[in-house]
Coordinates of C-alpha atoms and ligand atoms in Angstrom, one line a residue:
X1 CA 0.0 0.0 0.0
X2 CA 1.3 3.4 -1.0
X3 CA 2.0 5.9 1.8
X4 CA 0.9 9.4 1.0
X5 CA 2.1 12.6 2.6
X6 CA -1.4 13.8 2.7
X7 CA -4.7 11.8 2.7
X8 CA -8.0 13.7 2.8
X9 CA -10.9 11.3 2.6
X10 CA -14.6 11.9 2.3
X11 CA -14.4 15.6 3.1
X12 CA -17.7 17.4 3.5
X13 CA -18.2 21.1 4.1
X14 CA -21.5 23.0 3.9
X15 CA -22.1 26.7 4.2
X16 CA -25.7 28.0 4.8
X17 CA -27.4 27.2 1.5
X18 CA -24.3 25.8 -0.3
X19 CA -22.7 22.4 -0.3
X20 CA -19.1 23.6 -1.0
X21 CA -17.6 20.1 -0.6
X22 CA -19.3 16.7 -0.8
X23 CA -17.3 13.5 -0.2
X24 CA -14.1 14.9 -1.7
X25 CA -10.8 13.1 -1.4
X26 CA -7.3 14.2 -2.1
X27 CA -4.1 12.1 -2.0
X28 CA -0.7 13.8 -2.3
X29 CA 2.4 11.8 -2.8
X30 CA 5.8 12.7 -1.4
X31 CA 7.7 15.1 -3.7
X32 CA 5.0 15.5 -6.3
X33 CA 3.4 18.7 -7.8
X34 CA -0.3 18.1 -7.6
X35 CA -2.7 20.3 -9.5
X36 CA -6.1 21.0 -7.8
X37 CA -8.4 21.9 -10.7
X38 CA -11.9 23.1 -11.1
X39 CA -14.0 26.0 -12.3
X40 CA -14.6 29.1 -10.2
X41 CA -16.6 28.0 -7.1
X42 CA -15.7 24.3 -7.5
X43 CA -14.4 24.2 -4.0
X44 CA -10.6 24.3 -4.3
X45 CA -10.0 27.1 -1.8
X46 CA -12.5 25.6 0.6
X47 CA -10.7 22.3 0.5
X48 CA -7.4 24.0 1.3
X49 CA -9.0 26.0 4.1
X50 CA -10.4 22.7 5.5
X51 CA -6.9 21.2 5.4
X52 CA -5.5 24.2 7.3
X53 CA -8.3 24.3 9.8
X54 CA -9.6 27.7 8.8
X55 CA -13.0 26.0 8.2
X56 CA -13.9 23.0 10.4
X57 CA -15.0 20.1 8.3
X58 CA -18.4 18.6 8.6
X59 CA -17.3 15.2 7.5
X60 CA -14.2 13.2 6.5
X61 CA -10.8 12.3 7.7
X62 CA -7.3 13.9 7.2
X63 CA -4.0 12.2 7.7
X64 CA -0.8 14.1 7.3
X65 CA 2.6 12.3 7.3
X66 CA 0.9 9.2 8.7
X67 CA -0.8 10.9 11.6
X68 CA -4.4 12.0 12.1
X69 CA -4.6 15.8 11.4
X70 CA -7.2 18.2 12.8
X71 CA -5.4 21.5 13.2
X72 CA -7.1 24.3 15.1
X73 CA -4.6 27.2 14.4
X74 CA -2.0 28.5 12.0
X75 CA 0.9 27.6 14.3
X76 CA -0.1 24.0 14.4
X77 CA -0.4 23.8 10.6
X78 CA 3.1 25.4 10.3
X79 CA 4.5 23.1 12.9
X80 CA 3.2 20.0 11.1
X81 CA 5.1 21.3 8.0
X82 CA 2.4 22.8 5.8
X83 CA 3.0 26.2 4.3
X84 CA 0.2 28.0 2.4
X85 CA 0.0 30.9 0.0
X86 CA -3.7 31.8 0.0
X87 CA -5.5 33.2 -2.9
X88 CA -6.0 36.5 -1.0
X89 CA -2.5 37.5 -0.1
X90 CA -2.4 37.7 3.7
X91 CA 0.6 39.9 4.1
X92 CA 0.9 43.0 6.1
X93 CA 1.4 46.0 3.8
X94 CA 2.9 48.5 6.3
X95 CA 5.5 46.1 7.5
X96 CA 8.8 45.7 5.6
X97 CA 9.4 43.0 3.0
X98 CA 11.8 41.3 5.4
X99 CA 9.3 41.3 8.3
X100 CA 6.6 39.9 6.0
X101 CA 8.8 37.0 5.1
X102 CA 9.8 36.1 8.7
X103 CA 6.9 37.4 10.8
X104 CA 6.1 35.0 13.6
X105 CA 9.3 33.0 13.2
X106 CA 12.0 35.6 13.2
X107 CA 15.6 34.2 13.6
X108 CA 16.7 34.8 17.2
X109 CA 19.9 35.0 19.0
X110 CA 19.7 34.5 22.8
X111 CA 16.0 35.1 22.7
X112 CA 16.2 38.4 20.8
X113 CA 15.1 38.8 17.2
X114 CA 18.1 38.9 15.0
X115 CA 17.1 41.4 12.3
X116 CA 20.6 41.4 10.7
X117 CA 20.3 37.7 10.0
X118 CA 16.7 38.0 8.9
X119 CA 17.6 40.8 6.5
X120 CA 20.5 38.7 5.1
X121 CA 18.4 35.6 4.6
X122 CA 15.5 37.6 3.1
X123 CA 18.0 39.1 0.6
X124 CA 19.3 35.6 -0.2
X125 CA 15.9 34.2 -0.8
X126 CA 14.8 37.0 -3.0
X127 CA 18.0 37.0 -5.0
X128 CA 17.4 33.3 -5.7
X129 CA 14.1 34.3 -7.0
X130 CA 15.6 36.9 -9.3
X131 CA 14.4 39.8 -7.1
X132 CA 17.7 41.2 -5.9
X133 CA 16.5 44.7 -6.5
X134 CA 13.7 44.6 -3.9
X135 CA 14.4 46.8 -0.9
X136 CA 13.9 44.3 1.9
X137 CA 13.7 47.0 4.6
X138 CA 11.1 49.1 2.7
X139 CA 7.4 48.7 3.3
X140 CA 5.7 46.0 1.3
X141 CA 2.9 48.2 0.1
X142 CA 5.4 50.1 -2.0
X143 CA 5.9 47.0 -4.1
X144 CA 3.8 45.9 -7.1
X145 CA 1.2 43.2 -6.6
X146 CA 3.5 40.8 -8.5
X147 CA 6.4 41.4 -6.2
X148 CA 4.0 41.1 -3.2
X149 CA 3.0 37.8 -4.6
X150 CA 6.6 36.7 -4.9
X151 CA 7.2 37.8 -1.3
X152 CA 4.3 35.5 -0.2
X153 CA 6.0 32.7 -2.1
X154 CA 9.3 33.6 -0.5
X155 CA 7.6 33.4 2.9
X156 CA 6.1 30.0 2.1
X157 CA 9.2 28.4 0.9
X158 CA 11.4 29.7 3.6
X159 CA 9.4 27.8 6.1
X160 CA 10.7 24.3 6.6
X161 CA 7.7 22.6 5.0
X162 CA 6.8 19.1 3.8
X163 CA 3.9 20.5 1.8
X164 CA 3.5 23.9 0.2
X165 CA 0.1 24.8 -1.0
X166 CA -0.1 27.5 -3.7
X167 CA -3.6 28.8 -4.4
X168 CA -3.2 30.7 -7.7
X169 CA 0.4 31.8 -7.1
X170 CA 0.9 33.0 -10.6
X171 CA -2.2 35.0 -11.2
X172 CA -0.4 38.3 -11.2
X173 CA 3.1 37.1 -12.3
X174 CA 4.4 37.5 -15.9
X175 CA 6.1 34.8 -17.9
X176 CA 9.5 35.5 -16.5
X177 CA 8.4 35.4 -12.8
X178 CA 6.4 32.3 -13.5
X179 CA 9.6 30.6 -14.8
X180 CA 11.4 31.7 -11.7
X181 CA 8.7 30.2 -9.5
X182 CA 8.8 27.0 -11.5
X183 CA 12.5 26.7 -10.8
X184 CA 11.8 27.2 -7.2
X185 CA 9.2 24.5 -7.4
X186 CA 11.7 22.1 -9.0
X187 CA 14.1 22.7 -6.2
X188 CA 11.4 22.0 -3.6
X189 CA 10.6 18.8 -5.4
X190 CA 14.2 17.6 -5.4
X191 CA 14.0 18.0 -1.6
X192 CA 11.0 15.6 -1.6
X193 CA 8.7 18.5 -0.7
X194 CA 5.2 18.1 -2.1
X195 CA 3.2 20.9 -3.7
X196 CA -0.5 21.5 -4.2
X197 CA -0.8 23.9 -7.2
X198 CA -4.0 25.7 -8.0
X199 CA -4.2 27.6 -11.2
X200 CA -6.5 28.4 -14.0
X201 CA -3.7 28.5 -16.5
X202 CA -3.6 25.2 -18.2
X203 CA -0.2 25.6 -19.8
X204 CA 1.3 25.9 -16.4
X205 CA -0.4 22.8 -15.1
X206 CA 0.9 20.8 -18.0
X207 CA 4.4 22.2 -17.6
X208 CA 4.9 21.7 -13.9
X209 CA 2.4 19.2 -12.4
X210 CA 2.7 15.4 -12.1
X211 CA -0.9 14.6 -11.2
X212 CA -4.2 16.4 -10.9
X213 CA -7.3 16.1 -8.8
X214 CA -10.4 17.6 -10.4
X215 CA -13.4 19.0 -8.6
X216 CA -16.7 20.1 -10.0
X217 CA -19.5 21.7 -8.0
X218 CA -18.0 20.6 -4.8
X219 CA -17.6 16.9 -5.8
X220 CA -14.6 14.8 -6.8
X221 CA -14.4 14.1 -10.6
X222 CA -11.3 12.1 -10.3
X223 CA -7.6 11.9 -9.9
X224 CA -5.4 11.7 -13.0
X225 CA -1.8 11.6 -14.1
X226 CA -1.0 14.7 -16.2
X227 CA 0.5 12.4 -18.8
X228 CA -2.9 10.8 -19.4
X229 CA -4.6 14.1 -19.9
X230 CA -4.9 16.6 -22.8
X231 CA -6.0 20.2 -22.3
X232 CA -9.3 19.4 -24.0
X233 CA -9.9 16.4 -21.7
X234 CA -8.9 18.3 -18.6
X235 CA -11.3 21.2 -19.4
X236 CA -14.1 18.8 -20.4
X237 CA -13.7 17.1 -17.0
X238 CA -13.7 20.4 -15.2
X239 CA -16.9 21.7 -16.9
X240 CA -18.6 18.4 -17.2
X241 CA -19.2 18.6 -21.0
X242 CA -17.3 18.7 -24.2
X243 CA -14.9 21.7 -24.1
X244 CA -14.3 22.1 -27.8
X245 CA -16.4 25.3 -27.8
X246 CA -14.6 26.8 -24.9
X247 CA -11.1 26.2 -26.2
X248 CA -11.8 26.7 -29.8
X249 CA -12.7 30.4 -29.5
X250 CA -11.4 32.4 -32.5
X251 CA -9.9 35.8 -32.4
X252 CA -12.4 38.5 -33.1
X253 CA -11.0 39.9 -36.2
X254 CA -11.4 43.6 -36.1
X255 CA -13.0 45.3 -39.0
X256 CA -11.1 48.5 -39.6
X257 CA -14.1 50.6 -39.3
X258 CA -14.0 54.1 -40.8
X259 CA -16.1 55.8 -38.2
X260 CA -13.6 55.3 -35.4
X261 CA -12.7 58.3 -33.4
X262 CA -9.7 58.9 -31.3
X263 CA -10.9 58.6 -27.7
X264 CA -7.6 59.0 -26.0
X265 CA -4.4 60.3 -27.2
X266 CA -1.3 60.4 -24.9
X267 CA 1.9 62.0 -26.1
X268 CA 5.3 61.6 -24.5
X269 CA 4.2 60.8 -21.0
X270 CA 7.0 60.7 -18.6
X271 CA 6.9 60.3 -14.8
X272 CA 9.8 60.2 -12.4
X273 CA 12.3 57.7 -13.7
X274 CA 9.8 55.0 -14.3
X275 CA 7.8 56.1 -17.3
X276 CA 9.7 57.6 -20.2
X277 CA 8.1 59.3 -23.2
X278 CA 5.3 56.9 -23.8
X279 CA 2.8 57.8 -26.5
X280 CA -0.3 55.8 -27.2
X281 CA -3.7 56.4 -28.7
X282 CA -6.9 54.4 -28.5
X283 CA -9.9 54.7 -30.8
X284 CA -13.5 54.0 -30.2
X285 CA -14.3 50.4 -30.7
X286 CA -10.7 49.3 -30.5
X287 CA -9.0 47.0 -28.1
X288 CA -5.4 48.0 -27.5
X289 CA -3.3 45.6 -25.5
X290 CA -0.3 46.5 -23.3
X291 CA 2.3 43.8 -22.9
X292 CA 5.4 43.8 -20.8
X293 CA 7.2 42.1 -18.0
X294 CA 6.8 42.7 -14.3
X295 CA 8.1 46.2 -13.7
X296 CA 7.9 47.3 -17.3
X297 CA 5.6 50.1 -16.3
X298 CA 2.2 48.7 -17.5
X299 CA 0.3 49.5 -14.3
X300 CA 2.0 52.9 -13.9
X301 CA 0.9 53.8 -17.4
X302 CA -2.7 52.8 -16.6
X303 CA -2.6 54.9 -13.4
X304 CA -1.3 58.0 -15.2
X305 CA -4.0 57.6 -17.9
X306 CA -6.6 57.4 -15.1
X307 CA -5.4 60.4 -13.2
X308 CA -4.3 58.3 -10.3
X309 CA -0.7 59.6 -10.8
X310 CA 0.3 62.7 -12.6
X311 CA 2.8 62.7 -15.4
X312 CA 5.7 65.1 -15.1
X313 CA 5.8 65.7 -18.8
X314 CA 3.7 65.0 -21.8
X315 CA 0.0 65.5 -22.5
X316 CA -3.3 63.6 -22.6
X317 CA -6.2 64.4 -24.8
X318 CA -9.6 62.9 -24.3
X319 CA -12.1 63.2 -27.1
X320 CA -9.8 65.7 -28.8
X321 CA -9.5 68.0 -25.8
X322 CA -6.6 68.4 -23.6
X323 CA -7.4 66.7 -20.3
X324 CA -5.8 67.6 -17.0
X325 CA -6.8 64.9 -14.6
X326 CA -5.8 65.5 -11.0
X327 CA -7.5 62.4 -9.7
X328 CA -9.5 59.4 -10.8
X329 CA -12.6 61.4 -10.1
X330 CA -11.7 63.7 -13.0
X331 CA -11.1 60.7 -15.2
X332 CA -14.4 59.1 -14.3
X333 CA -16.2 62.4 -15.1
X334 CA -14.5 62.4 -18.5
X335 CA -15.9 58.9 -19.2
X336 CA -13.0 56.6 -18.2
X337 CA -13.2 53.5 -16.2
X338 CA -10.3 51.5 -14.6
X339 CA -10.6 48.0 -13.2
X340 CA -7.3 47.6 -11.3
X341 CA -5.4 44.4 -10.8
X342 CA -5.7 44.6 -7.1
X343 CA -9.0 43.5 -5.7
X344 CA -8.4 45.0 -2.2
X345 CA -7.6 48.3 -3.7
X346 CA -10.7 48.2 -5.9
X347 CA -12.7 48.4 -2.6
X348 CA -14.4 45.1 -2.3
X349 CA -16.9 45.2 0.6
X350 CA -17.0 41.6 1.8
X351 CA -20.1 42.0 4.0
X352 CA -22.2 43.9 1.5
X353 CA -24.3 42.1 -1.1
X354 CA -23.2 41.3 -4.6
X355 CA -25.8 43.8 -5.8
X356 CA -24.5 46.7 -3.7
X357 CA -20.9 45.9 -4.5
X358 CA -21.7 45.9 -8.2
X359 CA -23.9 49.0 -8.4
X360 CA -22.3 51.3 -5.9
X361 CA -20.8 53.5 -8.6
X362 CA -24.1 54.1 -10.4
X363 CA -26.3 54.7 -7.4
X364 CA -26.6 58.4 -8.0
X365 CA -27.9 57.7 -11.5
X366 CA -30.4 55.2 -10.2
X367 CA -31.9 57.6 -7.7
X368 CA -34.7 60.1 -8.3
X369 CA -35.0 63.0 -6.0
X370 CA -32.7 61.2 -3.6
X371 CA -34.7 58.0 -3.6
X372 CA -33.0 54.9 -4.8
X373 CA -34.8 52.7 -7.2
X374 CA -34.2 49.2 -5.8
X375 CA -35.9 47.7 -8.8
X376 CA -33.5 49.4 -11.2
X377 CA -30.6 48.3 -9.0
X378 CA -31.8 44.8 -8.9
X379 CA -32.3 44.6 -12.7
X380 CA -28.8 45.8 -13.4
X381 CA -27.3 43.4 -10.9
X382 CA -29.3 40.5 -12.3
X383 CA -28.4 41.3 -15.9
X384 CA -24.7 41.3 -15.2
X385 CA -24.9 38.2 -13.1
X386 CA -26.5 36.5 -16.2
X387 CA -24.2 38.1 -18.8
X388 CA -21.0 37.3 -16.9
X389 CA -22.1 33.9 -15.6
X390 CA -21.4 34.9 -12.0
X391 CA -21.9 32.0 -9.7
X392 CA -24.0 33.3 -6.8
X393 CA -27.3 32.4 -5.1
X394 CA -28.5 35.8 -6.1
X395 CA -28.0 39.6 -6.0
X396 CA -28.4 39.7 -2.2
X397 CA -25.7 37.1 -1.3
X398 CA -22.8 38.7 0.7
X399 CA -19.8 39.3 -1.4
X400 CA -17.5 37.3 1.0
X401 CA -19.3 34.1 0.2
X402 CA -18.4 34.2 -3.5
X403 CA -15.3 32.3 -4.8
X404 CA -12.3 34.5 -5.8
X405 CA -13.0 34.4 -9.5
X406 CA -16.6 35.3 -9.0
X407 CA -15.7 38.3 -6.9
X408 CA -13.4 39.5 -9.7
X409 CA -16.4 39.3 -12.1
X410 CA -18.5 41.5 -9.8
X411 CA -15.7 44.1 -9.7
X412 CA -15.5 44.2 -13.4
X413 CA -19.3 44.5 -13.7
X414 CA -19.1 47.5 -11.3
X415 CA -17.2 49.5 -14.0
X416 CA -19.2 48.1 -16.9
X417 CA -22.5 49.3 -15.6
X418 CA -21.2 52.9 -15.7
X419 CA -21.0 52.6 -19.5
X420 CA -17.5 54.2 -19.8
X421 CA -16.2 55.6 -23.1
X422 CA -12.8 54.2 -22.4
X423 CA -12.3 51.2 -20.1
X424 CA -8.8 50.4 -18.8
X425 CA -8.5 46.8 -17.7
X426 CA -5.6 45.7 -15.7
X427 CA -5.5 41.9 -15.7
X428 CA -9.2 41.5 -16.2
X429 CA -9.3 37.8 -16.2
X430 CA -6.9 37.3 -13.3
X431 CA -8.2 34.3 -11.2
X432 CA -11.0 33.5 -13.6
X433 CA -11.4 30.0 -14.9
X434 CA -11.2 29.0 -18.6
X435 CA -14.9 29.2 -19.3
X436 CA -15.1 32.5 -17.5
X437 CA -12.1 33.8 -19.3
X438 CA -13.8 33.1 -22.6
X439 CA -17.0 34.8 -21.3
X440 CA -15.1 37.9 -20.2
X441 CA -13.1 38.1 -23.5
X442 CA -16.4 37.9 -25.3
X443 CA -17.8 40.6 -23.2
X444 CA -14.8 42.8 -23.9
X445 CA -15.2 42.2 -27.6
X446 CA -18.9 43.1 -27.3
X447 CA -18.1 46.3 -25.5
X448 CA -15.7 47.2 -28.2
X449 CA -18.4 46.4 -30.8
X450 CA -20.6 48.9 -29.0
X451 CA -17.9 51.5 -29.5
X452 CA -16.1 51.5 -26.2
X453 CA -12.4 52.0 -26.4
X454 CA -10.5 49.4 -24.4
X455 CA -7.0 49.4 -23.0
X456 CA -6.2 46.0 -21.8
X457 CA -3.1 45.0 -19.7
X458 CA -2.5 41.4 -19.3
X459 CA 0.4 39.1 -18.5
X460 CA -1.3 36.3 -20.4
X461 CA 0.0 36.7 -23.9
X462 CA -2.5 34.3 -25.4
X463 CA -5.3 36.5 -24.0
X464 CA -3.8 39.6 -25.6
X465 CA -3.3 37.9 -28.9
X466 CA -6.9 36.6 -28.9
X467 CA -8.5 39.9 -28.1
X468 CA -6.5 42.9 -29.2
X469 CA -6.5 44.9 -32.4
X470 CA -3.1 46.4 -31.6
X471 CA -0.6 45.7 -28.9
X472 CA 1.9 48.1 -27.4
X473 CA 4.9 46.5 -25.8
X474 CA 6.6 48.2 -22.8
X475 CA 10.0 47.5 -21.4
X476 CA 11.6 49.4 -18.5
X477 CA 9.1 52.2 -18.6
X478 CA 9.4 52.8 -22.3
X479 CA 7.3 51.8 -25.3
X480 CA 9.6 49.6 -27.3
X481 CA 7.1 48.9 -30.1
X482 CA 3.6 48.5 -31.2
X483 CA 2.2 45.7 -33.2
X484 CA -0.7 46.1 -35.7
X485 CA -3.3 43.4 -36.0
X486 CA -1.5 41.5 -38.7
X487 CA 1.8 41.6 -36.9
X488 CA 0.6 40.3 -33.6
X489 CA 2.1 37.0 -32.7
X490 CA 3.7 35.5 -29.5
X491 CA 7.0 35.6 -31.2
X492 CA 6.9 39.3 -32.1
X493 CA 5.8 40.3 -28.6
X494 CA 8.5 38.2 -27.0
X495 CA 11.1 39.6 -29.3
X496 CA 10.2 43.2 -28.4
X497 CA 10.0 42.3 -24.7
X498 CA 13.3 40.6 -24.7
X499 CA 15.3 43.1 -26.7
X500 CA 13.6 45.9 -24.8
X501 CA 15.5 49.2 -25.3
X502 CA 18.1 47.7 -27.6
X503 CA 15.5 47.2 -30.3
X504 CA 14.0 50.7 -29.7
X505 CA 15.7 52.2 -32.7
X506 CA 14.4 49.5 -35.0
X507 CA 10.8 50.0 -34.4
X508 CA 8.7 52.5 -36.0
X509 CA 5.4 53.9 -34.8
X510 CA 4.6 56.9 -32.6
Ligands
LIG1 N1 -17.5 31.7 3.7 C1 -18.3 31.2 2.8 N2 -19.7 31.3 3.0 C2 -20.6 30.9 2.2 N3 -20.2 30.2 1.0 C3 -18.9 30.1 0.7 C4 -17.9 30.6 1.6 N4 -16.7 30.3 1.1 C5 -16.9 29.7 -0.1 N5 -18.3 29.6 -0.3 C6 -18.9 28.9 -1.5 O1 -18.4 27.6 -1.6 C7 -18.2 27.3 -3.0 C8 -16.7 27.0 -3.3 O2 -15.9 28.1 -3.2 P1 -14.4 28.1 -3.3 O3 -13.9 29.5 -2.8 O4 -13.8 26.9 -2.6 O5 -14.1 28.0 -4.9 P2 -12.8 27.9 -5.7 O6 -12.8 26.6 -6.4 O7 -11.6 28.2 -4.9 O8 -13.1 29.0 -6.9 P3 -12.1 30.1 -7.5 O9 -11.4 29.5 -8.7 O10 -13.1 31.2 -8.0 O11 -11.2 30.7 -6.5 C9 -18.7 28.5 -3.8 O12 -20.0 28.3 -4.1 C10 -18.6 29.6 -2.8 O13 -19.6 30.6 -3.1
LIG2 MG1 -10.4 29.9 -4.9

């Protein structure tokens, strides 16, 4: 009989009105990378939270390293040798990077915290992860979401663990950081450490995982060797029907319409030392992509365009008129919308309903003489729940009860119901499952069809290639090139990203 590192058998977990897990089992071998797969709301995060004792289980048995396991607190989980990166990063923004890596288990000399050693080790770990430039003593909140995610990973692997659980570790990382993470995973594997890997990115699962357990609607579909699966088969098992339609989606070929108008025109935007002379324009009905590695300046560009940061030099015109935006409020007034990559920053109100979270930005428009029309509010909410396939028991369900991917959809809907003229989307499908990705991509294409101008930032190249009419490539805060529809290919994007500033002279365009 094979001995597993982790055996979870017959696990059941019910929330009021929802059976999140029903008779689910999970067996993890020593030293394997095991994918936990399923659509948004399938029960993946819940299964992990049952494992780590965040939710008590209603049924089932857990054995870890051959002992019964029913932890009641984080310390016990860590002691047993389980280290977890949760889907919602649970770091402390105002503490330093170093403190975040070691909090709760700082190296000590004679009972005193030895910050010198902590700092040195933090530097070593981050250097191994290709992040030698991060200021380990500076506050974490100064770092990008991607770096924060790497810090969470650094924390997880610096714990002496037998099992590392990663719930969507790569959702905000770009190709290069993902490769770094995969190297780290290989090293863990060599030390016979097991990894549970949750991701909606199928390529990654096929690249790094040995086996997969698939859940659907809180039930176990089965356990498979990755070698026995194809992408099509995996997705079909996840969604419970043939997946050809989901995976076979074609790129929406843009029809170079004549009646397009320039919605936004930015010329030579520079800010501090991080954004240098970026020019970009976006027409109505057009989807313009922004590609680039972590730190290439994608998010900063979005923030400048949305008035969240002011450029030092350069100008922005909206609808042909010079626009001086001092804050996002100005941008919104001018018809811009911005769905940021960071859910927390977007202002997600966990205790409020799906409907209130979704419609908060349009409440003034739904009110007459100060009286809010609940019916109009309900209608809007229901229509986006349907359109975007949001898995919820209804508009009144508290936001915190939705799975991560479904929360993301609600936030996107919040902006869409404002009918913006230009929508800036920073990682719009982050954390969303394959089916949902296709739905959101369709929705974006539809919006463009209605004349909305769209600026889309994504670290998933395939997504940009599928959706965009044009793609601007950034590197080190500069625009190193722009690809027209017929030039768009993974190879071209990679070339531009890789050569960065060297190839700047070779590319034409504004
Ligand atoms: N605290 C909670 N209260 C009520 N229902 C919950 C709670 N947490 C999760 N659920 C429900 O349990 C189900 C499983 O959610 P879970 O978060 O485990 O999904 P997931 O597979 O991690 O999805 P995603 O890929 O979107 O992160 C969903 O229907 C969700 O709405
Ligand atoms: Mg989840």
